[in-house]
mmCIF file of C-alpha atoms in Angstrom:
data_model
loop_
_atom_site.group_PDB
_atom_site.id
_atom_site.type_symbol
_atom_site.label_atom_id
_atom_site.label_comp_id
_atom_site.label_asym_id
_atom_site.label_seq_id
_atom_site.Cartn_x
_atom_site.Cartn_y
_atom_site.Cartn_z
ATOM 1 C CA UNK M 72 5.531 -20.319 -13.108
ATOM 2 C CA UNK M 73 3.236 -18.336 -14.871
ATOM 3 C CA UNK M 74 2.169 -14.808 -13.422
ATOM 4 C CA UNK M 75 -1.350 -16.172 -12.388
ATOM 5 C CA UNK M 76 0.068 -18.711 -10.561
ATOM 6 C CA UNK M 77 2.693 -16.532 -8.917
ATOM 7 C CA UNK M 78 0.263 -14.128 -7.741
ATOM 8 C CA UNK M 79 -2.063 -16.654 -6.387
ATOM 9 C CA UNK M 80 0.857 -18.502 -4.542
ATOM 10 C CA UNK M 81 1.834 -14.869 -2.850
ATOM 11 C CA UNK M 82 -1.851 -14.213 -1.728
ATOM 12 C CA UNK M 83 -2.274 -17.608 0.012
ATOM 13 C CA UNK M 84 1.012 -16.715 1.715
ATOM 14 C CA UNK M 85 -0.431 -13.234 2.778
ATOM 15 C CA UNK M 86 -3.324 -15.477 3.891
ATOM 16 C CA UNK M 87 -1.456 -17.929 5.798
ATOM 17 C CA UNK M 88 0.302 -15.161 7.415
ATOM 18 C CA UNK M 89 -2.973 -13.431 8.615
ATOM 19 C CA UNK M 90 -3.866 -16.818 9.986
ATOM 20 C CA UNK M 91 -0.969 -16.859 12.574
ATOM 21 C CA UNK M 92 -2.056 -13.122 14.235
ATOM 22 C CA UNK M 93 -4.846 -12.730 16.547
ATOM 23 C CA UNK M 94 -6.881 -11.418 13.923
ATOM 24 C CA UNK M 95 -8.662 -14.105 12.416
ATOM 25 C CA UNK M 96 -11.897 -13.149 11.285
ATOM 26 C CA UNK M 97 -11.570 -11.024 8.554
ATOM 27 C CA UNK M 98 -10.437 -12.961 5.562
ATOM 28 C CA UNK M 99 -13.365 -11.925 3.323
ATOM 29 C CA UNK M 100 -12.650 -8.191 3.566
ATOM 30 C CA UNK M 101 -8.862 -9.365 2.533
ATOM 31 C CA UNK M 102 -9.764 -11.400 -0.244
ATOM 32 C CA UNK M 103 -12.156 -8.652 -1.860
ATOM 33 C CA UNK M 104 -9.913 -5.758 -1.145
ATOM 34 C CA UNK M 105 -7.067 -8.232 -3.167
ATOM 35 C CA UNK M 106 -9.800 -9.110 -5.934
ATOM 36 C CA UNK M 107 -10.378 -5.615 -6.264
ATOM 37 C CA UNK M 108 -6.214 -4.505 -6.507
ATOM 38 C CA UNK M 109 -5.553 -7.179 -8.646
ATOM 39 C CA UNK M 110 -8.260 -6.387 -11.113
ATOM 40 C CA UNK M 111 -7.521 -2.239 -11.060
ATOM 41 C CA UNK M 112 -3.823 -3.236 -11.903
ATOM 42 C CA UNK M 113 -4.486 -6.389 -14.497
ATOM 43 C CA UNK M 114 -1.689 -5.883 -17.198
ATOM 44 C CA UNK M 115 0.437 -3.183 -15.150
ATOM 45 C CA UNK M 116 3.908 -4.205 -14.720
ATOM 46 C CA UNK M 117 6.772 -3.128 -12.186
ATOM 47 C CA UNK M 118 10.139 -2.343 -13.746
ATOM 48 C CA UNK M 119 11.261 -6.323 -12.614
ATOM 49 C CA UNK M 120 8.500 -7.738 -14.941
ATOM 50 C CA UNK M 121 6.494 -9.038 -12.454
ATOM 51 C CA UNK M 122 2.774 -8.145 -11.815
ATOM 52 C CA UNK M 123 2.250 -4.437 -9.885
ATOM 53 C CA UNK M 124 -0.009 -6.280 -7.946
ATOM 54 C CA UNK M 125 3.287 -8.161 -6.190
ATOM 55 C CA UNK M 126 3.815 -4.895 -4.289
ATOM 56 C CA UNK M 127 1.021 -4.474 -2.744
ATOM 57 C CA UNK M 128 0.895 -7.828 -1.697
ATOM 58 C CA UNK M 129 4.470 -7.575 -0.569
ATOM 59 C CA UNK M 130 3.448 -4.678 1.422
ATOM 60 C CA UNK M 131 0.133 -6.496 3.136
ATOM 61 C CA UNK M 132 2.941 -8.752 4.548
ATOM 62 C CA UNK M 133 5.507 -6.853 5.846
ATOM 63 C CA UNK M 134 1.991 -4.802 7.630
ATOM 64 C CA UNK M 135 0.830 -8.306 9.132
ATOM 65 C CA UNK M 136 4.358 -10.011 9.576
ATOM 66 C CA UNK M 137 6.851 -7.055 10.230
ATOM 67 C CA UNK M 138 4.595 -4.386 11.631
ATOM 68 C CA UNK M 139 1.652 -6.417 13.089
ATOM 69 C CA UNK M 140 -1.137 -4.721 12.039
ATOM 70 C CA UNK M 141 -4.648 -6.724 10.747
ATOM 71 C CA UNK M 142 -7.265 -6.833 8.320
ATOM 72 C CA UNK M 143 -8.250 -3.025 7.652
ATOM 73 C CA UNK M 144 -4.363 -2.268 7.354
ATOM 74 C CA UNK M 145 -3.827 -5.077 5.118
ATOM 75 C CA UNK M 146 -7.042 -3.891 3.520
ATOM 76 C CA UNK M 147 -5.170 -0.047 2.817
ATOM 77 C CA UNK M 148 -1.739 -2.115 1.751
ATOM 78 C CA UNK M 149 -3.150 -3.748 -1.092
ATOM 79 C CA UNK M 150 -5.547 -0.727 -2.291
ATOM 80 C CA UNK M 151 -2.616 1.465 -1.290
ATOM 81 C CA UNK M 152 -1.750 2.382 -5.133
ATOM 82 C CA UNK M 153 -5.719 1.995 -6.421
ATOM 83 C CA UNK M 154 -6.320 5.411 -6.009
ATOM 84 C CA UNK M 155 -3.309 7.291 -7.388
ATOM 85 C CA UNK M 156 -2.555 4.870 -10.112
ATOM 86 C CA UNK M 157 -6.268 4.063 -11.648
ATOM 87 C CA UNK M 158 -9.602 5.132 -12.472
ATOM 88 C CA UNK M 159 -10.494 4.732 -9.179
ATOM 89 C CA UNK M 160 -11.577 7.186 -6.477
ATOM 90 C CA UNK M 161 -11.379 7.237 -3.029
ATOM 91 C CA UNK M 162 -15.309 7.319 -3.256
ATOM 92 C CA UNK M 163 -15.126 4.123 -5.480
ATOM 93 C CA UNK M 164 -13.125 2.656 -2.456
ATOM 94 C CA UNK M 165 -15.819 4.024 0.597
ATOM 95 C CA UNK M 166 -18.596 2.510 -1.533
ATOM 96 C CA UNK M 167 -16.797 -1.193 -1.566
ATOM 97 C CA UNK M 168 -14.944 -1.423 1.601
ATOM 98 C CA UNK M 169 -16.283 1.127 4.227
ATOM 99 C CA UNK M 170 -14.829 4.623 5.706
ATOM 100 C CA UNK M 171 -12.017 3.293 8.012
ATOM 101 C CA UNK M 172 -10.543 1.498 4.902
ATOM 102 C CA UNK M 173 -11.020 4.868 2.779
ATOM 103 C CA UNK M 174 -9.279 6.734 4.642
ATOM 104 C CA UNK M 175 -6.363 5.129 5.533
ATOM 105 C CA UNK M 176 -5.855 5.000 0.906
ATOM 106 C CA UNK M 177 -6.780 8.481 0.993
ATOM 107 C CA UNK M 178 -4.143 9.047 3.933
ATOM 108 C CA UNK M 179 -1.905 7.454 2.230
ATOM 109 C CA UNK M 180 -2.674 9.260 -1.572
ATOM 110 C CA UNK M 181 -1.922 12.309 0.269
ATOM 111 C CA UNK M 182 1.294 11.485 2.611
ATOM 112 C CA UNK M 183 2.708 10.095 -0.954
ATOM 113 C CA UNK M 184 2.067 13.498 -2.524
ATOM 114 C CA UNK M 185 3.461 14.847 0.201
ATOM 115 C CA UNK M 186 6.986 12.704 -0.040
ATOM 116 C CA UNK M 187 7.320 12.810 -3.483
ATOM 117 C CA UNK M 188 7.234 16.404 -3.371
ATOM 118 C CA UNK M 189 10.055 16.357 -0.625
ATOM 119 C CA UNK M 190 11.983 14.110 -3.269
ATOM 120 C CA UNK M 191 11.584 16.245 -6.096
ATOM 121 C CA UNK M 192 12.659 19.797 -4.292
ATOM 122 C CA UNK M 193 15.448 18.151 -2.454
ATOM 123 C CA UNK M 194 17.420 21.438 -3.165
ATOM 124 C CA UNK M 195 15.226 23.324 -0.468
ATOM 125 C CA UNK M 196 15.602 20.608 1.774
ATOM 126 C CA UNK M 197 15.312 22.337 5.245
ATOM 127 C CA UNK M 198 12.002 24.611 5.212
ATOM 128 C CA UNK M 199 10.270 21.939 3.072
ATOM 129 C CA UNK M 200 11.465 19.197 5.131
ATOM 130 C CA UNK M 201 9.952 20.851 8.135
ATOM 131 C CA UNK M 202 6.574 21.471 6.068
ATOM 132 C CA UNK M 203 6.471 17.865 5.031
ATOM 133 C CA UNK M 204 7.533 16.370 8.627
ATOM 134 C CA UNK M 205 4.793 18.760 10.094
ATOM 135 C CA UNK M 206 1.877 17.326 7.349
ATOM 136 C CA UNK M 207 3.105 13.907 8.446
ATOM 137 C CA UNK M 208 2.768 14.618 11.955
ATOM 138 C CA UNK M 209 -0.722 15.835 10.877
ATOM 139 C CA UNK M 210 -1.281 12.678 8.996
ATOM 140 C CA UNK M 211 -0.302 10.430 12.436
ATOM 141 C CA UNK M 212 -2.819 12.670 14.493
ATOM 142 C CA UNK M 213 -5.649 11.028 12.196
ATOM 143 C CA UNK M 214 -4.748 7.860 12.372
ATOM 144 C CA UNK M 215 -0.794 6.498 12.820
ATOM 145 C CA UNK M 216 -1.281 3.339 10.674
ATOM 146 C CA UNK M 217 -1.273 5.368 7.467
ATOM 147 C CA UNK M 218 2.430 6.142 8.373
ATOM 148 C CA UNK M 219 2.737 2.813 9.403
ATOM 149 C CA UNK M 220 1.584 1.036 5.928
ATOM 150 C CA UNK M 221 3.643 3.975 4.072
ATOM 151 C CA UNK M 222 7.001 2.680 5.713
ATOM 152 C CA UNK M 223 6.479 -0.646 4.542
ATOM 153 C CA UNK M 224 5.636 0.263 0.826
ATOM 154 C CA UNK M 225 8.799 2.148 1.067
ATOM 155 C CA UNK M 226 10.351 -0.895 2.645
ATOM 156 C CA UNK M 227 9.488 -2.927 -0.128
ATOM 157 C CA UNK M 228 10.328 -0.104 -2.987
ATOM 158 C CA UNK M 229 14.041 -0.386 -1.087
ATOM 159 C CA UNK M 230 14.061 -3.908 -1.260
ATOM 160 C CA UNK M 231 13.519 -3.818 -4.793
ATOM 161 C CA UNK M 232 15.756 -0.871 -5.236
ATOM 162 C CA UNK M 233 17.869 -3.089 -7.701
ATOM 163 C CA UNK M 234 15.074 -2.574 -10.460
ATOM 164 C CA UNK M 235 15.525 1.462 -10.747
ATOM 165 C CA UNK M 236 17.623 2.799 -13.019
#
């Protein structure tokens, strides 16, 4: 299977799993958000070999299938990466898809910043682990779901942990 036709096959399943919530009048918003992802990373590769746009799709479905959330959280899961990995602003991404959706990738930009940073001074561990657990509590107080859609990217990254060197 070719990677077009492995990418559309995961999308429909993202689709078909959107179809069995509660939420089920949304797909347009899901279909241009994935449109939009899939063009921003066309030709990026994750260190398997398969499209980068697999993990954010992976990610939309663990958000509708293991967390429950609906169409603006699957929305943030597959822009998740726009932002920090492209061209792309979070102004680019207020201008397509709306505020609620912009801020949930900007929450999530900045609560990545803030964890990578954890995982790169892990030799000060206590008094930046309090700093980072307090900007995460911070995060939640806007709006939990960014915390939410960030455990389930780092869901997938650990269910594809056999990739990293």
């Amino acid at each position: 299977m070719d990677d077009e036709q492995l990418i559309q096959q995961e999308f429909e399943a993202l689709m078909r799993d959107y179809a069995n919530t509660a939420h089920k009048q949304k797909t347009e918003i899901i279909k241009k958000a994935f449109d939009f992802a899939k063009n921003a990373h066309n030709g990026v590769k994750r260190r398997s070999g398969e499209p980068y746009i697999m993990h954010p799709l992976a990610v939309a479905r663990i958000v509708v299938n293991e967390i429950g959330l609906g169409s603006t959280s699957i929305c943030a899961a597959l822009l998740h990466d726009v932002v920090e990995d492209t061209e792309y602003t979070v102004d680019d991404i207020r201008n397509l898809f709306g505020d609620k959706i912009a801020s949930l990738v900007d929450g999530l930009t900045k609560i990545k910043s803030v964890l990578d940073n954890e995982d790169r001074n892990s030799y000060r561990i206590e008094s930046n682990q309090a700093v980072n657990f307090r900007r995460i509590l911070l995060t939640m107080n806007d709006d939990v779901r960014v915390v939410l859609i960030k455990l389930a990217d780092r869901l997938h990254n650990c269910r594809t942990i056999q990739f990293m060197p």
